[in-house]
CSV table of C-alpha atoms and ligand atoms in Angstrom, one decimal:
chain,number,residue,atom,x,y,z
A,1,MET,CA,-26.9,7.5,12.8
A,2,MET,CA,-25.0,8.8,9.6
A,3,GLU,CA,-25.7,7.5,6.3
A,4,GLU,CA,-24.4,4.1,5.5
A,5,VAL,CA,-21.3,3.4,3.3
A,6,GLY,CA,-21.9,1.0,0.3
A,7,ILE,CA,-19.6,-2.0,-0.3
A,8,GLY,CA,-19.3,-4.2,-3.4
A,9,VAL,CA,-17.6,-7.6,-2.9
A,10,VAL,CA,-16.0,-9.4,-5.9
A,11,GLY,CA,-15.1,-13.0,-5.2
A,12,LEU,CA,-17.4,-15.2,-3.1
A,13,GLY,CA,-14.9,-18.0,-2.3
A,14,ASN,CA,-13.2,-18.8,1.1
A,15,VAL,CA,-12.4,-15.2,1.9
A,16,GLY,CA,-15.5,-13.6,0.3
A,17,SER,CA,-17.8,-15.8,2.1
A,18,GLY,CA,-16.2,-15.3,5.4
A,19,THR,CA,-16.2,-11.5,4.9
A,20,LEU,CA,-19.9,-11.5,4.1
A,21,ALA,CA,-20.7,-13.8,7.2
A,22,ILE,CA,-19.0,-11.3,9.5
A,23,LEU,CA,-20.5,-8.3,7.7
A,24,ALA,CA,-24.0,-9.8,8.4
A,25,GLU,CA,-23.6,-11.4,11.7
A,26,ASN,CA,-21.5,-8.6,13.3
A,27,ALA,CA,-23.4,-5.6,11.7
A,28,ASP,CA,-24.5,-4.0,14.9
A,29,GLN,CA,-21.3,-4.3,16.6
A,30,ILE,CA,-19.6,-2.8,13.5
A,31,ALA,CA,-22.2,0.1,13.5
A,32,LEU,CA,-21.6,0.9,17.2
A,33,LYS,CA,-17.8,1.2,16.5
A,34,LEU,CA,-18.3,3.2,13.4
A,35,GLY,CA,-21.3,5.3,14.2
A,36,PHE,CA,-22.8,4.3,10.8
A,37,ARG,CA,-23.5,1.1,9.0
A,38,LEU,CA,-21.7,-0.7,6.2
A,39,LYS,CA,-24.0,-1.9,3.6
A,40,VAL,CA,-23.2,-4.7,1.2
A,41,VAL,CA,-25.0,-3.3,-2.0
A,42,ALA,CA,-23.6,-5.7,-4.6
A,43,VAL,CA,-21.8,-9.0,-4.8
A,44,CYS,CA,-20.1,-10.7,-7.9
A,45,SER,CA,-18.6,-14.1,-8.8
A,46,ARG,CA,-18.8,-16.2,-11.9
A,47,SER,CA,-21.4,-18.5,-10.4
A,48,VAL,CA,-23.1,-15.8,-8.4
A,49,GLY,CA,-26.6,-17.4,-9.1
A,50,SER,CA,-25.8,-20.5,-7.1
A,51,LYS,CA,-24.2,-18.8,-4.0
A,52,ARG,CA,-26.1,-18.6,-0.7
A,53,LEU,CA,-25.8,-15.2,0.9
A,54,PRO,CA,-26.2,-14.7,4.7
A,55,GLY,CA,-29.8,-13.5,5.4
A,56,GLY,CA,-28.7,-10.6,7.5
A,57,LEU,CA,-27.4,-8.7,4.6
A,58,GLY,CA,-30.7,-7.6,3.3
A,59,ASP,CA,-31.2,-6.6,-0.3
A,60,VAL,CA,-28.0,-7.3,-2.3
A,61,ALA,CA,-27.7,-7.0,-6.1
A,62,ARG,CA,-26.0,-10.0,-7.7
A,63,THR,CA,-23.9,-9.9,-10.8
A,64,ALA,CA,-21.5,-12.2,-12.7
A,65,ASP,CA,-19.9,-9.1,-14.3
A,66,TRP,CA,-17.5,-7.4,-12.1
A,67,ARG,CA,-17.6,-4.3,-14.5
A,68,GLU,CA,-21.2,-3.7,-13.5
A,69,LEU,CA,-20.2,-3.8,-9.7
A,70,VAL,CA,-17.2,-1.4,-10.0
A,71,THR,CA,-19.3,1.3,-11.9
A,72,ARG,CA,-22.3,1.3,-9.6
A,73,PRO,CA,-22.6,4.8,-8.0
A,74,ASP,CA,-23.8,3.2,-4.6
A,75,VAL,CA,-20.5,1.3,-4.2
A,76,ARG,CA,-17.9,3.3,-2.5
A,77,ILE,CA,-15.5,0.5,-1.6
A,78,VAL,CA,-14.7,-2.6,-3.7
A,79,ALA,CA,-13.4,-5.6,-2.0
A,80,GLU,CA,-11.2,-7.7,-4.4
A,81,LEU,CA,-11.4,-11.3,-3.2
A,82,VAL,CA,-10.7,-13.1,-6.4
A,83,GLY,CA,-7.0,-13.8,-6.2
A,84,GLY,CA,-4.5,-14.4,-9.0
A,85,THR,CA,-2.8,-11.8,-11.2
A,86,THR,CA,-5.1,-11.4,-14.1
A,87,VAL,CA,-8.8,-10.6,-13.6
A,88,ALA,CA,-8.0,-9.3,-10.1
A,89,ALA,CA,-5.6,-6.8,-11.5
A,90,GLU,CA,-8.3,-5.6,-14.0
A,91,ILE,CA,-10.8,-5.3,-11.1
A,92,ILE,CA,-8.4,-3.2,-9.1
A,93,ASP,CA,-7.5,-0.9,-11.9
A,94,ALA,CA,-11.1,-0.4,-12.9
A,95,ALA,CA,-12.2,0.4,-9.3
A,96,ILE,CA,-9.5,3.0,-9.1
A,97,ALA,CA,-10.5,4.4,-12.5
A,98,ASN,CA,-14.1,4.7,-11.1
A,99,ARG,CA,-12.7,6.4,-7.9
A,100,LYS,CA,-13.8,3.6,-5.5
A,101,SER,CA,-11.5,2.8,-2.7
A,102,VAL,CA,-10.1,-0.8,-2.8
A,103,VAL,CA,-9.7,-3.4,-0.1
A,104,THR,CA,-7.8,-6.5,-1.3
A,105,ALA,CA,-6.5,-9.8,0.1
A,106,ASN,CA,-4.2,-10.3,-3.0
A,107,LYS,CA,-0.5,-10.7,-1.9
A,108,GLU,CA,0.6,-11.6,-5.4
A,109,ILE,CA,-0.6,-8.4,-7.2
A,110,MET,CA,0.4,-6.1,-4.2
A,111,ALA,CA,3.8,-7.7,-4.0
A,112,ALA,CA,4.3,-7.4,-7.9
A,113,ARG,CA,2.7,-3.9,-8.4
A,114,GLY,CA,1.5,-2.5,-5.1
A,115,PRO,CA,3.6,0.7,-5.2
A,116,GLU,CA,2.4,1.6,-8.6
A,117,ILE,CA,-1.3,0.9,-7.8
A,118,TRP,CA,-0.8,3.2,-4.6
A,119,GLU,CA,0.5,5.9,-6.8
A,120,ARG,CA,-2.7,5.8,-8.9
A,121,ALA,CA,-4.8,5.5,-5.8
A,122,ILE,CA,-3.3,8.7,-4.5
A,123,GLU,CA,-4.0,10.4,-7.9
A,124,ALA,CA,-7.6,9.3,-7.8
A,125,GLY,CA,-8.0,10.5,-4.2
A,126,ILE,CA,-9.1,7.1,-3.0
A,127,ASN,CA,-7.7,4.6,-0.5
A,128,LEU,CA,-6.1,1.1,-0.8
A,129,ALA,CA,-5.9,-1.4,2.1
A,130,MET,CA,-4.5,-4.8,2.0
A,131,GLU,CA,-4.3,-6.2,5.7
A,132,ALA,CA,-5.6,-9.7,4.6
A,133,SER,CA,-2.8,-10.1,2.0
A,134,VAL,CA,-0.3,-11.3,4.7
A,135,CYS,CA,-0.8,-13.7,7.6
A,136,GLY,CA,-4.7,-13.8,7.3
A,137,GLY,CA,-5.8,-13.1,10.8
A,138,ILE,CA,-2.8,-11.3,12.2
A,139,PRO,CA,-3.0,-7.7,11.9
A,140,ILE,CA,0.7,-7.3,11.0
A,141,HIS,CA,0.2,-4.5,8.5
A,142,ALA,CA,-1.6,-2.3,11.1
A,143,VAL,CA,1.3,-3.1,13.5
A,144,LEU,CA,4.0,-2.0,11.1
A,145,ARG,CA,1.9,0.8,9.5
A,146,GLU,CA,0.6,2.3,12.8
A,147,GLY,CA,1.2,0.3,16.0
A,148,ILE,CA,5.0,0.4,16.0
A,149,SER,CA,5.6,3.0,13.3
A,150,GLY,CA,7.5,5.2,15.8
A,151,ASP,CA,10.2,2.4,16.1
A,152,ARG,CA,12.9,1.6,13.6
A,153,VAL,CA,12.8,-2.1,12.5
A,154,GLU,CA,16.1,-3.6,12.4
A,155,ALA,CA,15.0,-7.2,11.7
A,156,PHE,CA,12.0,-9.6,11.5
A,157,TYR,CA,11.6,-13.3,11.3
A,158,GLY,CA,8.4,-14.9,10.2
A,159,ILE,CA,6.6,-18.1,9.7
A,160,LEU,CA,4.4,-16.8,6.9
A,161,ASN,CA,3.2,-19.9,5.2
A,162,GLY,CA,0.6,-22.2,7.1
A,163,THR,CA,0.7,-25.1,4.7
A,164,CYS,CA,4.5,-25.5,5.1
A,165,ASN,CA,4.3,-25.0,8.8
A,166,TYR,CA,1.6,-27.6,9.1
A,167,MET,CA,3.6,-30.1,7.0
A,168,LEU,CA,6.9,-29.5,8.8
A,169,THR,CA,5.3,-29.8,12.3
A,170,GLU,CA,3.6,-32.9,11.3
A,171,MET,CA,6.9,-34.5,10.1
A,172,GLU,CA,8.5,-33.2,13.4
A,173,GLY,CA,5.7,-34.7,15.5
A,174,ARG,CA,5.3,-38.1,14.1
A,175,GLY,CA,8.2,-38.8,11.7
A,176,ALA,CA,5.9,-38.9,8.6
A,177,THR,CA,7.4,-38.2,5.2
A,178,LEU,CA,6.9,-35.0,3.2
A,179,GLU,CA,4.9,-36.8,0.7
A,180,ALA,CA,2.5,-38.3,3.3
A,181,VAL,CA,2.0,-35.1,5.0
A,182,LEU,CA,1.4,-33.3,1.8
A,183,ALA,CA,-1.4,-35.8,0.7
A,184,GLU,CA,-3.0,-35.2,4.2
A,185,ALA,CA,-2.8,-31.3,3.8
A,186,GLN,CA,-4.4,-31.6,0.4
A,187,ALA,CA,-7.2,-33.7,1.9
A,188,LEU,CA,-7.7,-31.2,4.7
A,189,GLY,CA,-7.9,-28.3,2.3
A,190,TYR,CA,-4.6,-26.8,3.6
A,191,ALA,CA,-2.7,-27.4,0.4
A,192,GLU,CA,-3.7,-26.8,-3.3
A,193,ALA,CA,-3.7,-29.7,-5.8
A,194,ASP,CA,-0.7,-28.0,-7.2
A,195,PRO,CA,1.4,-27.3,-4.0
A,196,SER,CA,4.3,-25.5,-5.6
A,197,ALA,CA,3.2,-22.0,-4.4
A,198,ASP,CA,3.3,-23.1,-0.9
A,199,ILE,CA,6.2,-25.7,-0.7
A,200,ASP,CA,8.5,-24.1,-3.1
A,201,GLY,CA,8.3,-20.8,-1.3
A,202,TYR,CA,6.5,-18.4,-3.7
A,203,ASP,CA,3.6,-17.6,-1.5
A,204,ALA,CA,5.9,-16.8,1.5
A,205,ARG,CA,8.0,-14.7,-0.8
A,206,SER,CA,5.2,-12.4,-1.9
A,207,LYS,CA,4.3,-11.9,1.9
A,208,LEU,CA,7.9,-11.2,2.7
A,209,VAL,CA,8.0,-8.6,-0.1
A,210,LEU,CA,5.1,-6.8,1.5
A,211,LEU,CA,6.1,-7.0,5.0
A,212,ALA,CA,9.7,-5.9,4.2
A,213,ALA,CA,8.3,-2.8,2.2
A,214,LEU,CA,6.3,-1.9,5.3
A,215,ALA,CA,9.1,-2.4,7.7
A,216,PHE,CA,11.9,-0.9,5.8
A,217,GLY,CA,10.3,1.3,3.2
A,218,GLU,CA,12.0,-0.4,0.2
A,219,LYS,CA,10.5,-1.2,-3.2
A,220,ILE,CA,11.4,-4.9,-3.5
A,221,ALA,CA,10.9,-7.1,-6.6
A,222,PRO,CA,10.1,-10.7,-5.6
A,223,SER,CA,12.7,-12.0,-8.0
A,224,ASP,CA,15.3,-10.3,-5.9
A,225,ILE,CA,14.7,-12.5,-2.9
A,226,PHE,CA,16.5,-15.7,-2.3
A,227,MET,CA,14.0,-18.5,-2.1
A,228,GLU,CA,14.2,-22.2,-1.2
A,229,GLY,CA,11.3,-24.4,-0.5
A,230,ILE,CA,10.9,-27.4,1.9
A,231,ARG,CA,10.9,-30.3,-0.7
A,232,ARG,CA,14.2,-31.8,0.4
A,233,ILE,CA,13.4,-31.9,4.2
A,234,SER,CA,13.0,-35.5,5.5
A,235,PRO,CA,12.1,-36.9,8.9
A,236,ILE,CA,15.7,-37.8,9.6
A,237,ASP,CA,16.4,-34.0,9.5
A,238,PHE,CA,14.2,-33.5,12.5
A,239,GLN,CA,15.9,-36.3,14.4
A,240,TYR,CA,19.2,-34.8,13.8
A,241,ALA,CA,17.9,-31.3,14.4
A,242,GLY,CA,16.5,-32.5,17.7
A,243,ARG,CA,20.0,-33.8,18.8
A,244,LEU,CA,21.3,-30.3,18.2
A,245,LYS,CA,18.3,-28.9,20.3
A,246,HIS,CA,16.9,-27.3,17.1
A,247,THR,CA,14.0,-27.8,14.8
A,248,ILE,CA,13.1,-26.9,11.2
A,249,ARG,CA,10.9,-24.1,10.0
A,250,LEU,CA,10.4,-22.4,6.7
A,251,ILE,CA,11.7,-19.0,7.8
A,252,CYS,CA,11.2,-15.7,6.2
A,253,GLY,CA,14.1,-13.4,7.3
A,254,ALA,CA,14.6,-9.8,6.9
A,255,ARG,CA,17.5,-7.8,8.4
A,256,LYS,CA,18.8,-4.3,7.9
A,257,ILE,CA,22.6,-4.1,8.0
A,258,PRO,CA,24.8,-0.9,6.9
A,259,ASP,CA,25.3,-2.3,3.5
A,260,GLY,CA,21.6,-2.9,2.7
A,261,LEU,CA,18.9,-5.4,3.3
A,262,ILE,CA,19.1,-9.2,3.8
A,263,LEU,CA,16.0,-11.0,2.6
A,264,TYR,CA,15.4,-14.7,2.3
A,265,VAL,CA,12.8,-17.5,2.3
A,266,ARG,CA,14.3,-20.8,3.3
A,267,PRO,CA,14.1,-23.7,5.6
A,268,ALA,CA,16.5,-23.3,8.6
A,269,LEU,CA,17.3,-24.9,11.8
A,270,ILE,CA,16.2,-22.7,14.6
A,271,PRO,CA,16.8,-23.3,18.4
A,272,LEU,CA,14.1,-25.2,20.1
A,273,ALA,CA,14.2,-22.5,22.9
A,274,THR,CA,13.1,-19.9,20.5
A,275,VAL,CA,9.4,-18.9,20.4
A,276,LEU,CA,9.2,-19.5,16.7
A,277,ALA,CA,9.9,-23.2,17.3
A,278,GLY,CA,6.7,-23.4,19.3
A,279,VAL,CA,4.6,-22.2,16.3
A,280,ARG,CA,2.9,-25.4,15.1
A,281,GLY,CA,0.3,-26.4,12.6
A,282,ALA,CA,-1.2,-23.9,10.3
A,283,TYR,CA,-0.3,-21.0,12.5
A,284,ASN,CA,1.7,-18.0,11.4
A,285,ALA,CA,3.9,-15.8,13.6
A,286,VAL,CA,6.2,-12.7,13.0
A,287,TRP,CA,8.8,-11.6,15.3
A,288,VAL,CA,9.8,-8.1,14.9
A,289,LYS,CA,13.0,-6.5,16.4
A,290,GLY,CA,12.8,-2.8,16.8
A,291,ARG,CA,15.7,-0.5,17.8
A,292,TYR,CA,13.8,1.2,20.5
A,293,GLY,CA,10.8,-1.2,21.4
A,294,GLU,CA,13.0,-4.3,21.0
A,295,ASP,CA,11.1,-7.5,20.6
A,296,THR,CA,7.4,-7.9,19.8
A,297,LEU,CA,5.7,-11.0,18.6
A,298,TYR,CA,2.6,-11.5,16.6
A,299,TYR,CA,0.8,-14.8,16.3
A,300,GLY,CA,-2.4,-16.3,14.9
A,301,TRP,CA,-4.1,-17.9,12.0
A,302,GLY,CA,-2.4,-17.3,8.7
A,303,ALA,CA,-5.5,-18.1,6.6
A,304,GLY,CA,-9.0,-19.4,6.9
A,305,ALA,CA,-12.4,-17.9,5.8
A,306,LEU,CA,-13.1,-16.1,9.2
A,307,PRO,CA,-9.7,-15.0,10.4
A,308,THR,CA,-9.0,-13.5,6.9
A,309,GLY,CA,-12.5,-12.2,6.8
A,310,VAL,CA,-11.8,-10.2,10.0
A,311,ALA,CA,-8.8,-8.6,8.2
A,312,VAL,CA,-11.0,-7.6,5.2
A,313,VAL,CA,-13.8,-6.3,7.4
A,314,SER,CA,-11.5,-4.3,9.6
A,315,ASP,CA,-10.1,-2.7,6.4
A,316,LEU,CA,-13.4,-1.9,5.2
A,317,MET,CA,-14.2,-0.2,8.5
A,318,ARG,CA,-11.0,1.9,8.4
A,319,VAL,CA,-11.5,3.0,4.8
A,320,ALA,CA,-15.2,3.7,5.3
A,321,ARG,CA,-14.3,5.9,8.3
A,322,GLU,CA,-11.9,7.9,6.2
A,323,ILE,CA,-14.6,8.3,3.5
A,324,ARG,CA,-17.1,9.6,6.0
A,325,SER,CA,-14.7,12.0,7.7
A,326,GLY,CA,-13.6,13.2,4.2
A,327,SER,CA,-9.9,13.2,5.2
A,328,PRO,CA,-7.8,13.9,2.1
A,329,GLU,CA,-4.7,12.5,4.0
A,330,ARG,CA,-4.3,8.8,3.7
A,331,VAL,CA,-1.7,6.6,5.5
A,332,SER,CA,0.1,4.6,2.8
A,333,PRO,CA,-0.6,0.9,2.9
A,334,PHE,CA,3.2,0.6,2.7
A,335,ALA,CA,3.7,2.7,5.9
A,336,HIS,CA,6.0,5.1,4.0
A,337,GLU,CA,4.8,8.1,2.0
A,338,ARG,CA,7.2,6.8,-0.8
A,339,LEU,CA,9.2,3.7,-1.1
A,340,GLY,CA,13.0,3.9,-1.7
A,341,GLU,CA,15.1,1.7,-3.9
A,342,TYR,CA,16.0,-1.8,-2.6
A,343,ARG,CA,19.6,-2.3,-1.6
A,344,PRO,CA,19.9,-6.1,-1.4
A,345,VAL,CA,22.8,-7.8,0.3
A,346,PRO,CA,23.5,-11.0,-1.8
A,347,VAL,CA,22.8,-14.1,0.1
A,348,THR,CA,26.2,-15.5,-0.8
A,349,LEU,CA,27.8,-12.8,1.3
A,350,GLN,CA,25.9,-13.9,4.4
A,351,LYS,CA,27.7,-15.7,7.1
A,352,ARG,CA,26.1,-18.4,9.2
A,353,ALA,CA,26.8,-21.8,10.9
A,354,TYR,CA,25.4,-24.6,8.6
A,355,TYR,CA,23.9,-28.0,9.0
A,356,LEU,CA,25.0,-30.5,6.2
A,357,ARG,CA,23.1,-33.7,6.0
A,358,PHE,CA,24.5,-36.5,3.8
A,359,ARG,CA,23.1,-39.8,2.4
A,360,VAL,CA,26.1,-42.0,1.4
A,361,GLU,CA,27.1,-45.5,0.3
A,362,ASP,CA,29.1,-46.4,3.5
A,363,ARG,CA,32.9,-47.1,3.1
A,364,PRO,CA,36.0,-46.2,5.0
A,365,GLY,CA,37.4,-42.6,4.7
A,366,ILE,CA,34.2,-40.8,4.1
A,367,ILE,CA,34.5,-38.4,6.9
A,368,ALA,CA,38.1,-37.6,6.1
A,369,CYS,CA,37.2,-36.9,2.5
A,370,LEU,CA,34.5,-34.5,3.4
A,371,ALA,CA,36.6,-32.9,6.1
A,372,GLY,CA,39.5,-32.4,3.6
A,373,ILE,CA,36.9,-30.4,1.2
A,374,LEU,CA,35.8,-28.3,4.1
A,375,ALA,CA,39.3,-27.5,5.2
A,376,HIS,CA,40.3,-26.6,1.7
A,377,LYS,CA,37.4,-24.1,1.6
A,378,LYS,CA,38.5,-22.8,5.1
A,379,ILE,CA,35.3,-23.9,6.7
A,380,SER,CA,35.7,-25.1,10.2
A,381,LEU,CA,33.9,-28.4,11.2
A,382,GLU,CA,32.1,-28.2,14.4
A,383,ALA,CA,30.5,-31.7,14.9
A,384,VAL,CA,29.8,-35.0,13.3
A,385,LEU,CA,26.5,-36.8,14.2
A,386,GLN,CA,25.4,-40.3,13.2
A,387,GLU,CA,22.2,-42.1,14.4
A,388,PRO,CA,22.4,-45.9,14.5
A,389,CYS,CA,21.4,-47.1,11.1
A,390,ASP,CA,21.6,-50.6,9.4
A,391,THR,CA,21.3,-49.5,5.8
A,392,LYS,CA,24.9,-49.2,4.9
A,393,HIS,CA,24.1,-48.5,1.2
A,394,ASP,CA,22.1,-45.5,2.2
A,395,LEU,CA,23.6,-44.1,5.3
A,396,PRO,CA,22.5,-40.6,6.6
A,397,PHE,CA,24.8,-38.5,8.9
A,398,VAL,CA,25.2,-34.9,9.6
A,399,ILE,CA,28.2,-32.5,9.8
A,400,THR,CA,27.7,-29.0,11.4
A,401,VAL,CA,30.1,-26.2,10.5
A,402,GLU,CA,31.1,-23.0,12.2
A,403,PRO,CA,29.8,-19.7,10.7
A,404,THR,CA,30.9,-19.3,7.1
A,405,SER,CA,29.8,-17.6,3.9
A,406,GLU,CA,26.9,-19.0,2.0
A,407,GLN,CA,29.2,-18.9,-1.0
A,408,SER,CA,31.9,-21.3,0.6
A,409,ILE,CA,29.1,-23.7,1.6
A,410,ARG,CA,27.7,-23.8,-1.9
A,411,ASP,CA,31.2,-24.4,-3.4
A,412,ALA,CA,31.8,-27.2,-0.8
A,413,VAL,CA,28.4,-28.8,-1.5
A,414,GLU,CA,29.1,-28.7,-5.2
A,415,GLU,CA,32.4,-30.5,-4.9
A,416,MET,CA,30.9,-33.0,-2.4
A,417,SER,CA,28.1,-33.7,-4.8
A,418,ARG,CA,30.5,-35.1,-7.3
A,419,LEU,CA,31.9,-37.8,-5.0
A,420,ASP,CA,31.0,-41.3,-6.1
A,421,PHE,CA,29.8,-42.4,-2.6
A,422,MET,CA,27.3,-39.7,-2.3
A,423,ARG,CA,23.6,-41.0,-2.9
A,424,GLU,CA,22.3,-37.5,-3.4
A,425,ALA,CA,23.6,-33.9,-3.2
A,426,PRO,CA,24.3,-33.0,0.5
A,427,LEU,CA,21.4,-30.9,2.0
A,428,ALA,CA,22.8,-27.6,3.5
A,429,LEU,CA,20.5,-25.7,6.0
A,430,PRO,CA,21.5,-22.5,7.7
A,431,MET,CA,21.3,-22.5,11.6
A,432,GLU,CA,19.5,-19.3,12.4
A,433,THR,CA,21.2,-18.0,15.6
A,434,ALA,CA,19.8,-14.4,15.4
A,435,LEU,CA,16.4,-15.4,16.8
B,501,NAP,N1,-8.1,-18.7,1.5
B,501,NAP,C1,-7.5,-18.0,2.5
B,501,NAP,O1,-7.5,-18.4,3.7
B,501,NAP,C2,-6.7,-16.7,2.2
B,501,NAP,C3,-5.9,-16.1,3.2
B,501,NAP,C4,-5.4,-14.9,3.0
B,501,NAP,C5,-5.5,-14.3,1.6
B,501,NAP,N2,-6.2,-15.0,0.7
B,501,NAP,C6,-6.2,-14.3,-0.6
B,501,NAP,O2,-7.7,-13.9,-0.8
B,501,NAP,C7,-7.9,-14.0,-2.3
B,501,NAP,C8,-9.2,-15.0,-2.5
B,501,NAP,O3,-8.8,-16.4,-2.0
B,501,NAP,P1,-9.9,-17.4,-1.8
B,501,NAP,O4,-9.2,-18.6,-1.1
B,501,NAP,O5,-11.1,-16.8,-1.2
B,501,NAP,O6,-10.2,-17.9,-3.2
B,501,NAP,P2,-11.3,-18.8,-3.8
B,501,NAP,O7,-12.0,-19.6,-2.7
B,501,NAP,O8,-10.8,-19.6,-5.0
B,501,NAP,O9,-12.5,-17.7,-4.4
B,501,NAP,C9,-12.2,-16.9,-5.5
B,501,NAP,C10,-13.6,-16.3,-5.9
B,501,NAP,O10,-13.3,-15.5,-7.0
B,501,NAP,C11,-14.4,-15.7,-8.0
B,501,NAP,N3,-14.0,-15.4,-9.3
B,501,NAP,C12,-12.9,-15.9,-10.0
B,501,NAP,N4,-12.8,-15.4,-11.3
B,501,NAP,C13,-13.8,-14.4,-11.3
B,501,NAP,C14,-14.2,-13.5,-12.4
B,501,NAP,N5,-13.7,-13.5,-13.6
B,501,NAP,N6,-15.3,-12.8,-12.0
B,501,NAP,C15,-16.0,-12.8,-10.8
B,501,NAP,N7,-15.5,-13.6,-9.8
B,501,NAP,C16,-14.5,-14.4,-10.1
B,501,NAP,C17,-14.7,-17.2,-7.9
B,501,NAP,O11,-15.9,-17.3,-8.3
B,501,NAP,P3,-16.9,-18.6,-8.6
B,501,NAP,O12,-16.9,-19.2,-7.2
B,501,NAP,O13,-18.2,-18.3,-8.9
B,501,NAP,O14,-16.1,-19.5,-9.5
B,501,NAP,C18,-14.7,-17.3,-6.3
B,501,NAP,O15,-15.9,-17.0,-5.6
B,501,NAP,C19,-6.7,-14.5,-2.9
B,501,NAP,O16,-5.9,-13.3,-3.3
B,501,NAP,C20,-5.9,-15.2,-1.7
B,501,NAP,O17,-4.5,-15.2,-2.0
B,501,NAP,C21,-6.8,-16.2,0.9
């Protein structure tokens, strides 16, 4: 068997520990596939002294100083499994400067600075891999980079945040409030103490940036993407969505049209009959629509130590194979040799049917008043739904409207919010019919 390839792992938390467990337990299988062994030569975390390492790894150097790890001559690949955008960025930069290939699970850094990091990786003649950064256990990067790279992606729709999907499907299943399911998700370790990154959409947006770059070859800034979280969704919305034969999911949408690219992260009504409606709990899914191959669907765990560890180990194997074969040609982690400029289509120009949910102080003439505002904005009302309710001072009901522009809906909602019988601003959710 050929000489082994040395690996250095920085970060021994969820993903780091899952990665090491797989590298130890599955070492023989990995060597059979590669024809040589992957050898973890050094690990690093702040509290490295207290970490238990899997016995099967053999002799491993421990350090609390990542600089020591990235400069070791026997480390050929650095796995950055720290997270965040500060130290992790320094580790990646230092690894490249020391001509070590990098495997990372860091969606934030790769979404914000990925193309520039790749440029430096090319100059240094090393490789960069980031499968674990999106959808943990689903090999969606490999699919877009290689599996269906011969196709032309026209659109994709993803459920990319497991925490939100867990929360929404719990609300859907048992009518629990968002606050109650958030507390449970935190107790189960699905949600952070500060849940904003998940429930306000930031995490999903970073993942959308990366998948859209791979699918369409455009350099996208996270701040260019329309983003709305799930904080305003309540159990009553699932009741009304159900009556409309829909459910609600946090959808990451990407669609190429002649004028440019439509990208968004937002809760949307999706038909119960669509496969994405069947994605429950902390699972993720991506539905890709190709011009030639048409529909393909990818489904699996979006996070977790072992599913994400599989993605990291598979990247380590691919990069190690390239090091061994000495190939100077690298497939870009963004699937395109160079990324072009992003041509965003503003969300306000998009046209869709909408679900409008109101909470009002009941009195005669409310529907007529709202219908008048819609008519004035040239929005056609489709249906009015009202579940029996005995709280006349806080009465929920729903109006659905025919496809119209996001701008018209925003204008109508703004005007409606000022009406004195409105308990809160109306909730407007798009009805995603392209699925
Ligand atoms: N969790 C998941 O399921 C999942 C899924 C997909 C992608 N990811 C991504 O994977 C990355 C890691 O996530 P995680 O959940 O494994 O995080 P985590 O459990 O918080 O682990 C982070 C690790 O980094 C170490 N660390 C932090 N600062 C350090 C420093 N200055 N020097 C050396 N080590 C340092 C910590 O050390 P100490 O333990 O010693 O403090 C800890 O071992 C993130 O980019 C995340 O977005 C995670």
